[in-house]
Amino acid sequence: MHHITIAAIATPPGIGGVGIIRISGPASVQIAKKIAGIVPPPRQAVLRQFRDTQGTVLDQGILIYFPSPNSFTGDDVLELHAHGGPIVLDLLLQQALILGAQLARPGEFTERAYLAGKIDLTQAEAVADLISSSTSAAALASARTLQGAFSQQIYNLKDKLLALRTLVEASLDFPDEPIDLLSSENLLGQIDELNGIQQTLVQGAKQGQLLRDGITLVIAGPPNVGKSSLLNAFTGRDTAIVTPIPGTTRDLLHDSMQIDGMPVHLLDTAGIHEAVTDVVEQEGIRRAKEAISQADRVLWVFDDAADQTQQLLNPEQIVIPPIQFTLVRNKIDLTGTAPGIKHTDSRYIEIAVSAKTGLGLDVLRQHLKACVGYQDTGEGNYMARRRHLDILHQVSTHLQAARSLITSTAAYELIAEELRQAHNALGYITGELLPDELLGEIFSQFCIGK
């Protein structure tokens, strides 16, 4: 239990029907007595007047008390449910600070819950992801992770790794005792089983990371090929100005959409061509190339009705590997070209569409899902982050190293060390072995009051 009491406004800024002050720590009881005149029964909503230290009524609302250890943070927790105006909430927060609380840091309530063992680190991260979800699929995946779906799979792999470590290390401690399970074939079988579990976890984590972060999709190409029309067709909004005049778009335009729950961050760029004298247009092209360099995928658009030799720059000169691009043959409503995939090889795929009529856009959406390996698997999804994927790849590296040692030298000391490192790496996901500075960085990204 913490000795310092923290307080914060737990609801978003602005005017609303209800605003909540959250207080956690040993001074919660005293603050309840001073502000509301009572300590209410545990977990019961009580209607009270809220007063300042001079006895002036600040508001009337609901008081709820969660005594330690049966609270979100494990401390005594007090919630004041007041009217949702910024002035009254600030007055109530100031009273809590006067009565002994300190203003909470971002994510400090959830950090306390994690430190108290109420949730592990993946569940704590899921709290922030649930709040910031940009699609319903991401919200549902975050909720599943908050309930422990991801953690359970990590703990399952950890338990199996620990069991194998124990056998290998026992063979080192008691070399004269025969351990039947330590034949090379048996060890390889167990390593392969662990690898299979790890690969399944990676696939799930990839889906979760795509649900959380989405992809950045840049629409690029020569002037007047329908890039802005494609942006508007994707989002269903008139975000970009569309005219028959080449070079209408001079700056980056940002918008967003989702494809079966996967967030897509769209950037429409200025038309790229070589004969540029206008200073503003030069800057627009520079920004377009910069956006391309940071994209996950580039849609290189060209006009199906135009003279290809005059209007197509080679996208491979602009889209630098490893960024992948898709050629989009636009304006097929004018040419009669059939929609869909027209060309595919090891370098790129070409898809024919009409941004004006919507022909071929469904094929393009499915193509984008396939490019990044996104699968809308519904209830099987859970939320994950880039750091989880990096750690799971480390686990795979150590397991492969252990496998190589089994087939080459059978040096049990080295095998045991690789298994130990794989086991410890998983502790960085759930938080058992996370350095304090990294822990602080993770929780600093939360909102204040959570």
Coordinates of C-alpha atoms in Angstrom, one line a residue:
M1 CA 0.0 0.0 0.0
H2 CA 1.3 3.4 -1.0
H3 CA 2.0 6.2 1.6
I4 CA 1.3 9.0 -0.8
T5 CA -2.3 9.8 -1.9
I6 CA -2.8 10.9 -5.5
A7 CA -5.8 12.6 -7.1
A8 CA -6.8 13.6 -10.6
I9 CA -9.8 14.4 -12.8
A10 CA -10.6 11.1 -14.4
T11 CA -13.0 12.3 -17.1
P12 CA -12.1 14.2 -20.3
P13 CA -11.9 18.0 -20.2
G14 CA -14.9 20.0 -21.3
I15 CA -18.6 20.3 -20.3
G16 CA -20.6 17.2 -19.6
G17 CA -23.3 15.7 -17.4
V18 CA -20.9 14.0 -15.1
G19 CA -17.2 14.6 -14.1
I20 CA -15.2 12.3 -11.8
I21 CA -12.4 13.0 -9.3
R22 CA -10.4 9.9 -8.5
I23 CA -8.4 9.7 -5.3
S24 CA -6.1 6.8 -4.3
G25 CA -4.1 6.4 -1.1
P26 CA -4.3 6.5 2.7
A27 CA -5.7 10.1 2.9
S28 CA -8.8 9.0 1.0
V29 CA -10.8 8.5 4.2
Q30 CA -9.9 11.8 5.6
I31 CA -10.7 13.6 2.4
A32 CA -14.1 11.9 2.3
K33 CA -14.8 13.1 5.8
K34 CA -13.7 16.7 5.1
I35 CA -15.4 17.1 1.6
A36 CA -18.6 15.0 2.1
G37 CA -18.9 14.8 5.9
I38 CA -18.9 11.0 5.9
V39 CA -17.1 7.8 4.9
P40 CA -19.7 5.9 2.9
P41 CA -20.2 2.2 3.2
P42 CA -17.8 0.3 0.8
R43 CA -18.9 0.2 -2.8
Q44 CA -22.2 2.0 -2.3
A45 CA -23.1 5.2 -4.1
V46 CA -24.2 7.9 -1.6
L47 CA -25.6 11.3 -2.6
R48 CA -23.8 14.1 -0.7
Q49 CA -23.0 17.8 -0.8
F50 CA -19.3 18.5 -1.5
R51 CA -17.9 21.4 0.6
D52 CA -14.6 23.2 0.8
T53 CA -12.6 23.7 4.0
Q54 CA -14.7 26.8 4.8
G55 CA -17.9 24.8 4.6
T56 CA -19.1 26.4 1.3
V57 CA -21.1 24.0 -0.9
L58 CA -19.2 23.4 -4.2
D59 CA -21.6 20.8 -5.7
Q60 CA -23.8 17.9 -4.9
G61 CA -23.0 14.5 -6.3
I62 CA -22.3 10.8 -5.7
L63 CA -19.6 9.6 -3.4
I64 CA -18.2 6.0 -3.7
Y65 CA -15.5 4.5 -1.5
F66 CA -13.4 1.3 -2.3
P67 CA -11.4 0.3 0.7
S68 CA -8.0 -1.4 0.3
P69 CA -7.2 -4.0 -1.0
N70 CA -10.5 -4.4 -3.0
S71 CA -10.0 -1.5 -5.3
F72 CA -8.5 -0.9 -8.8
T73 CA -5.2 0.3 -7.4
G74 CA -5.1 -1.9 -4.2
D75 CA -5.2 1.4 -2.1
D76 CA -8.1 3.1 -0.5
V77 CA -9.9 4.7 -3.5
L78 CA -12.4 7.5 -3.3
E79 CA -14.5 8.7 -6.3
L80 CA -16.4 12.0 -6.4
H81 CA -19.0 12.0 -9.2
A82 CA -19.9 15.7 -9.7
H83 CA -21.4 17.7 -12.5
G84 CA -19.1 17.8 -15.5
G85 CA -18.1 21.4 -15.6
P86 CA -14.3 22.2 -15.7
I87 CA -14.6 24.9 -12.9
V88 CA -16.4 22.7 -10.4
L89 CA -14.1 19.8 -11.1
D90 CA -11.1 22.0 -10.6
L91 CA -12.4 23.3 -7.3
L92 CA -13.0 19.8 -6.0
L93 CA -9.6 18.7 -7.2
Q94 CA -8.0 21.7 -5.4
Q95 CA -9.8 20.7 -2.2
A96 CA -8.4 17.2 -2.4
L97 CA -4.9 18.6 -2.9
I98 CA -5.3 21.0 0.1
L99 CA -6.4 18.0 2.2
G100 CA -3.2 16.0 1.5
A101 CA -3.3 14.5 -2.0
Q102 CA -0.8 15.1 -4.7
L103 CA -1.7 15.5 -8.4
A104 CA -1.3 12.1 -10.1
R105 CA 1.2 11.6 -12.9
P106 CA -0.1 10.3 -16.2
G107 CA -1.0 6.6 -15.8
E108 CA -0.2 6.5 -12.1
F109 CA -3.5 4.9 -11.0
T110 CA -3.0 2.0 -13.5
E111 CA 0.7 1.8 -12.5
R112 CA -0.4 1.3 -8.9
A113 CA -2.8 -1.4 -10.0
Y114 CA 0.1 -3.1 -11.8
L115 CA 2.5 -2.8 -8.9
A116 CA -0.1 -4.1 -6.5
G117 CA -0.4 -7.2 -8.7
K118 CA -4.0 -6.5 -9.7
I119 CA -3.1 -6.6 -13.4
D120 CA 0.0 -7.5 -15.3
L121 CA 1.7 -5.2 -17.8
T122 CA -0.1 -6.4 -20.9
Q123 CA -3.4 -5.7 -19.1
A124 CA -2.2 -2.3 -18.0
E125 CA -1.2 -1.4 -21.6
A126 CA -4.6 -2.6 -22.7
V127 CA -6.3 0.0 -20.5
A128 CA -4.6 2.8 -22.5
D129 CA -5.3 1.0 -25.8
L130 CA -9.0 0.6 -24.9
I131 CA -9.3 4.3 -24.2
S132 CA -7.5 5.3 -27.4
S133 CA -9.1 2.7 -29.7
S134 CA -10.0 4.1 -33.1
T135 CA -12.1 1.2 -34.3
S136 CA -14.6 -1.1 -32.7
A137 CA -12.4 -4.1 -33.5
A138 CA -9.5 -2.5 -31.7
A139 CA -11.7 -1.7 -28.7
L140 CA -13.0 -5.3 -28.5
A141 CA -9.4 -6.7 -28.8
S142 CA -8.2 -4.3 -26.1
A143 CA -11.1 -5.5 -23.8
R144 CA -10.0 -9.1 -24.4
T145 CA -6.4 -8.3 -23.5
L146 CA -7.6 -6.4 -20.4
Q147 CA -9.4 -9.6 -19.4
G148 CA -6.1 -11.5 -19.7
A149 CA -6.4 -13.2 -23.2
F150 CA -2.9 -12.3 -24.3
S151 CA -1.3 -12.8 -20.8
Q152 CA -2.7 -16.4 -20.6
Q153 CA -0.9 -17.4 -23.8
I154 CA 2.3 -15.8 -22.6
Y155 CA 2.1 -17.5 -19.3
N156 CA 1.4 -20.8 -21.0
L157 CA 4.6 -20.5 -23.1
K158 CA 6.5 -19.4 -20.0
D159 CA 5.4 -22.4 -18.0
K160 CA 6.4 -24.8 -20.7
L161 CA 9.8 -23.1 -21.1
L162 CA 10.3 -23.3 -17.4
A163 CA 9.6 -27.0 -17.3
L164 CA 12.1 -27.6 -20.0
R165 CA 14.7 -25.4 -18.3
T166 CA 14.2 -27.3 -15.1
L167 CA 15.0 -30.6 -16.8
V168 CA 18.1 -29.4 -18.6
E169 CA 19.4 -27.6 -15.5
A170 CA 18.7 -30.7 -13.4
S171 CA 20.9 -32.8 -15.8
L172 CA 23.7 -30.3 -15.0
D173 CA 23.2 -30.5 -11.3
F174 CA 22.9 -34.3 -11.2
P175 CA 25.0 -35.6 -14.1
D176 CA 25.0 -39.2 -12.7
E177 CA 21.2 -39.4 -12.6
P178 CA 19.6 -40.6 -15.8
I179 CA 16.9 -38.3 -17.1
D180 CA 14.9 -40.1 -19.7
L181 CA 13.3 -37.0 -21.2
L182 CA 16.7 -35.5 -22.2
S183 CA 17.4 -37.5 -25.4
S184 CA 18.2 -35.3 -28.4
E185 CA 15.0 -36.4 -30.1
N186 CA 12.9 -35.5 -27.1
L187 CA 14.6 -32.2 -26.6
L188 CA 14.1 -31.3 -30.3
G189 CA 10.4 -32.3 -30.1
Q190 CA 9.9 -30.0 -27.1
I191 CA 11.8 -27.1 -28.7
D192 CA 9.7 -27.5 -31.8
E193 CA 6.5 -27.4 -29.7
L194 CA 7.6 -24.2 -28.0
N195 CA 8.5 -22.7 -31.4
G196 CA 5.0 -23.5 -32.6
I197 CA 3.4 -21.8 -29.7
Q198 CA 5.7 -18.8 -30.2
Q199 CA 4.8 -18.5 -33.9
T200 CA 1.1 -18.6 -33.0
L201 CA 1.7 -15.8 -30.5
V202 CA 3.5 -13.8 -33.1
Q203 CA 0.6 -14.1 -35.6
G204 CA -1.8 -13.0 -33.0
A205 CA 0.4 -10.2 -31.8
K206 CA 0.8 -9.0 -35.4
Q207 CA -2.9 -8.7 -35.8
G208 CA -3.1 -6.8 -32.5
Q209 CA -0.4 -4.4 -33.4
L210 CA -2.2 -3.7 -36.7
L211 CA -5.4 -3.1 -34.8
R212 CA -3.6 -0.7 -32.5
D213 CA -1.4 1.2 -34.8
G214 CA -2.9 0.6 -38.2
I215 CA -0.9 1.4 -41.4
T216 CA 0.2 4.6 -43.0
L217 CA -0.9 4.7 -46.6
V218 CA 0.4 7.4 -49.0
I219 CA -1.4 8.2 -52.2
A220 CA 1.2 9.4 -54.7
G221 CA 1.8 9.8 -58.4
P222 CA 1.9 12.4 -61.3
P223 CA -0.4 15.4 -61.3
N224 CA -4.1 15.1 -62.3
V225 CA -4.4 11.3 -62.1
G226 CA -7.1 11.3 -59.5
K227 CA -5.2 11.0 -56.2
S228 CA -7.5 13.3 -54.3
S229 CA -10.6 11.6 -55.8
L230 CA -9.2 8.3 -54.5
L231 CA -8.7 9.8 -51.0
N232 CA -12.3 11.0 -51.0
A233 CA -13.6 7.7 -52.4
F234 CA -11.8 5.8 -49.6
T235 CA -13.0 8.0 -46.8
G236 CA -16.5 8.8 -48.1
R237 CA -15.8 12.5 -47.4
D238 CA -14.8 15.5 -49.5
T239 CA -11.5 15.9 -47.6
A240 CA -9.6 16.9 -50.7
I241 CA -10.5 19.6 -53.3
V242 CA -11.0 17.9 -56.7
T243 CA -10.7 19.9 -59.9
P244 CA -9.7 19.1 -63.5
I245 CA -6.7 21.5 -63.0
P246 CA -3.4 19.7 -62.6
G247 CA -1.6 20.5 -59.3
T248 CA -4.7 21.3 -57.2
T249 CA -3.1 19.5 -54.2
R250 CA -0.1 21.5 -53.0
D251 CA 0.4 20.1 -49.5
L252 CA -0.1 16.9 -47.6
L253 CA -3.8 16.1 -46.8
H254 CA -4.4 13.7 -43.9
D255 CA -7.5 11.6 -43.3
S256 CA -8.3 8.2 -41.8
M257 CA -10.5 5.2 -42.5
Q258 CA -10.7 1.5 -41.5
I259 CA -10.7 -1.7 -43.4
D260 CA -12.6 -4.4 -41.5
G261 CA -11.4 -2.9 -38.2
M262 CA -7.8 -2.1 -39.2
P263 CA -7.1 1.7 -38.9
V264 CA -5.6 3.3 -42.1
H265 CA -3.9 6.7 -41.9
L266 CA -4.2 8.2 -45.4
L267 CA -2.0 10.9 -46.9
D268 CA -2.8 12.5 -50.2
T269 CA 0.3 14.2 -51.8
A270 CA 1.1 16.8 -54.4
G271 CA 1.6 15.5 -57.9
I272 CA 5.2 14.5 -58.6
H273 CA 6.7 15.5 -61.9
E274 CA 10.1 16.8 -63.2
A275 CA 9.4 20.2 -64.8
V276 CA 8.8 22.2 -61.6
T277 CA 9.4 25.9 -61.4
D278 CA 6.8 27.1 -58.9
V279 CA 8.3 27.4 -55.4
V280 CA 5.2 26.2 -53.6
E281 CA 4.8 23.2 -55.9
Q282 CA 8.5 22.3 -55.3
E283 CA 7.9 22.3 -51.6
G284 CA 4.7 20.2 -52.1
I285 CA 6.7 17.6 -54.1
R286 CA 9.5 17.6 -51.4
R287 CA 6.8 16.9 -48.7
A288 CA 5.3 14.2 -50.9
K289 CA 8.6 12.4 -51.2
E290 CA 9.2 12.7 -47.4
A291 CA 5.7 11.2 -46.7
I292 CA 6.5 8.3 -49.1
S293 CA 9.8 7.6 -47.2
Q294 CA 7.7 7.1 -44.0
A295 CA 4.9 5.1 -45.4
D296 CA 4.0 1.5 -44.8
R297 CA 2.5 1.2 -48.3
V298 CA 2.3 3.6 -51.3
L299 CA -0.4 3.6 -53.8
W300 CA 1.2 5.0 -57.0
V301 CA -1.8 6.3 -59.1
F302 CA -1.8 6.9 -62.9
D303 CA -4.4 7.8 -65.4
D304 CA -5.6 4.8 -67.5
A305 CA -6.8 7.3 -70.2
A306 CA -3.6 9.3 -70.5
D307 CA -0.5 8.8 -72.6
Q308 CA 1.6 6.5 -70.4
T309 CA 4.9 7.5 -71.8
Q310 CA 4.4 11.1 -71.0
Q311 CA 2.6 10.9 -67.6
L312 CA 4.3 8.1 -65.8
L313 CA 7.4 8.6 -63.7
N314 CA 9.0 5.3 -62.6
P315 CA 7.8 4.8 -59.1
E316 CA 10.8 2.7 -58.3
Q317 CA 13.0 5.8 -58.6
I318 CA 10.9 7.5 -55.9
V319 CA 9.6 4.7 -53.7
I320 CA 12.8 3.6 -52.1
P321 CA 12.9 -0.1 -50.9
P322 CA 11.9 -1.6 -48.5
I323 CA 8.7 0.5 -48.9
Q324 CA 6.3 -1.4 -51.1
F325 CA 4.1 0.2 -53.7
T326 CA 0.9 -0.8 -55.6
L327 CA 0.2 0.6 -59.0
V328 CA -3.3 2.0 -59.2
R329 CA -4.7 2.4 -62.8
N330 CA -7.4 5.0 -62.2
K331 CA -10.3 6.5 -64.3
I332 CA -11.3 3.2 -65.9
D333 CA -14.9 4.6 -66.1
L334 CA -13.6 6.6 -69.0
T335 CA -11.7 3.8 -70.8
G336 CA -13.9 0.8 -70.2
T337 CA -11.0 -1.2 -68.6
A338 CA -12.4 -4.0 -66.4
P339 CA -11.8 -3.4 -62.6
G340 CA -9.5 -5.5 -60.5
I341 CA -6.0 -6.9 -60.6
K342 CA -4.3 -6.4 -63.9
H343 CA -0.7 -7.4 -63.3
T344 CA 1.3 -9.0 -60.6
D345 CA 5.0 -10.0 -60.2
S346 CA 7.6 -10.1 -57.5
R347 CA 7.9 -6.3 -57.6
Y348 CA 4.4 -5.0 -57.6
I349 CA 0.7 -5.5 -58.2
E350 CA -1.4 -3.3 -60.5
I351 CA -5.1 -2.8 -59.8
A352 CA -7.6 -1.0 -62.0
V353 CA -10.1 1.2 -60.3
S354 CA -12.4 4.2 -60.8
A355 CA -12.3 6.6 -57.9
K356 CA -15.3 8.3 -59.4
T357 CA -17.7 5.3 -59.5
G358 CA -16.1 3.0 -56.9
L359 CA -15.3 0.2 -59.4
G360 CA -12.4 -1.9 -58.1
L361 CA -12.1 -0.2 -54.7
D362 CA -13.2 -3.4 -52.9
V363 CA -10.4 -5.3 -54.6
L364 CA -7.9 -2.6 -53.6
R365 CA -9.1 -2.7 -50.0
Q366 CA -8.7 -6.5 -49.8
H367 CA -5.3 -6.2 -51.4
L368 CA -4.2 -3.7 -48.7
K369 CA -5.3 -6.2 -46.0
A370 CA -3.3 -8.9 -47.7
C371 CA -0.2 -6.7 -48.0
V372 CA 0.2 -6.3 -44.3
G373 CA -1.1 -9.7 -43.4
Y374 CA -4.2 -8.5 -41.6
Q375 CA -6.9 -11.0 -40.9
D376 CA -10.2 -10.1 -39.4
T377 CA -10.4 -13.1 -37.1
G378 CA -13.1 -11.6 -34.8
E379 CA -13.1 -12.9 -31.3
G380 CA -9.6 -14.5 -31.5
N381 CA -7.9 -11.1 -31.7
Y382 CA -6.1 -9.4 -28.8
M383 CA -4.3 -6.2 -28.5
A384 CA -0.5 -6.1 -28.8
R385 CA 2.3 -3.6 -29.3
R386 CA 5.5 -3.3 -31.3
R387 CA 7.6 -4.1 -28.2
H388 CA 5.7 -7.4 -27.7
L389 CA 6.5 -8.5 -31.3
D390 CA 10.2 -7.5 -30.8
I391 CA 10.4 -9.6 -27.6
L392 CA 8.6 -12.6 -29.2
H393 CA 11.2 -12.5 -32.0
Q394 CA 14.0 -12.5 -29.4
V395 CA 12.3 -15.7 -27.9
S396 CA 12.4 -17.3 -31.3
T397 CA 16.1 -16.4 -31.7
H398 CA 17.0 -18.1 -28.4
L399 CA 14.9 -21.2 -29.2
Q400 CA 16.5 -21.6 -32.6
A401 CA 19.9 -21.2 -31.0
A402 CA 19.0 -23.9 -28.5
R403 CA 17.9 -26.2 -31.3
S404 CA 21.1 -25.7 -33.2
L405 CA 23.1 -26.6 -30.0
I406 CA 21.1 -29.8 -29.6
T407 CA 21.9 -31.0 -33.1
S408 CA 25.5 -29.9 -33.0
T409 CA 27.3 -30.0 -29.7
A410 CA 24.7 -31.1 -27.1
A411 CA 26.3 -28.7 -24.7
Y412 CA 23.7 -28.6 -22.0
E413 CA 25.2 -25.6 -20.3
L414 CA 24.7 -23.5 -23.4
I415 CA 21.3 -25.0 -24.1
A416 CA 20.2 -24.1 -20.6
E417 CA 21.4 -20.5 -21.1
E418 CA 19.5 -20.1 -24.3
L419 CA 16.3 -21.4 -22.6
R420 CA 16.9 -19.1 -19.6
Q421 CA 17.2 -16.1 -21.9
A422 CA 14.0 -17.1 -23.8
H423 CA 12.1 -17.5 -20.5
N424 CA 13.4 -14.2 -19.1
A425 CA 12.5 -12.3 -22.3
L426 CA 8.8 -13.2 -21.8
G427 CA 9.0 -11.5 -18.4
Y428 CA 9.6 -8.2 -20.3
I429 CA 6.1 -8.6 -21.9
T430 CA 4.2 -9.3 -18.7
G431 CA 6.4 -6.9 -16.6
E432 CA 8.2 -9.2 -14.1
L433 CA 11.6 -8.2 -15.4
L434 CA 10.9 -4.8 -16.9
P435 CA 13.5 -2.0 -16.0
D436 CA 12.0 0.9 -14.0
E437 CA 12.9 3.4 -16.7
L438 CA 11.0 1.5 -19.4
L439 CA 8.1 1.0 -17.0
G440 CA 8.0 4.8 -16.4
E441 CA 8.1 5.4 -20.1
I442 CA 5.1 3.1 -20.8
F443 CA 2.9 4.6 -18.1
S444 CA 3.9 8.2 -19.0
Q445 CA 2.0 7.7 -22.3
F446 CA -1.3 7.2 -20.4
C447 CA -3.8 10.1 -19.8
I448 CA -3.9 11.8 -16.4
G449 CA -6.6 10.2 -14.2
K450 CA -6.1 6.7 -15.5

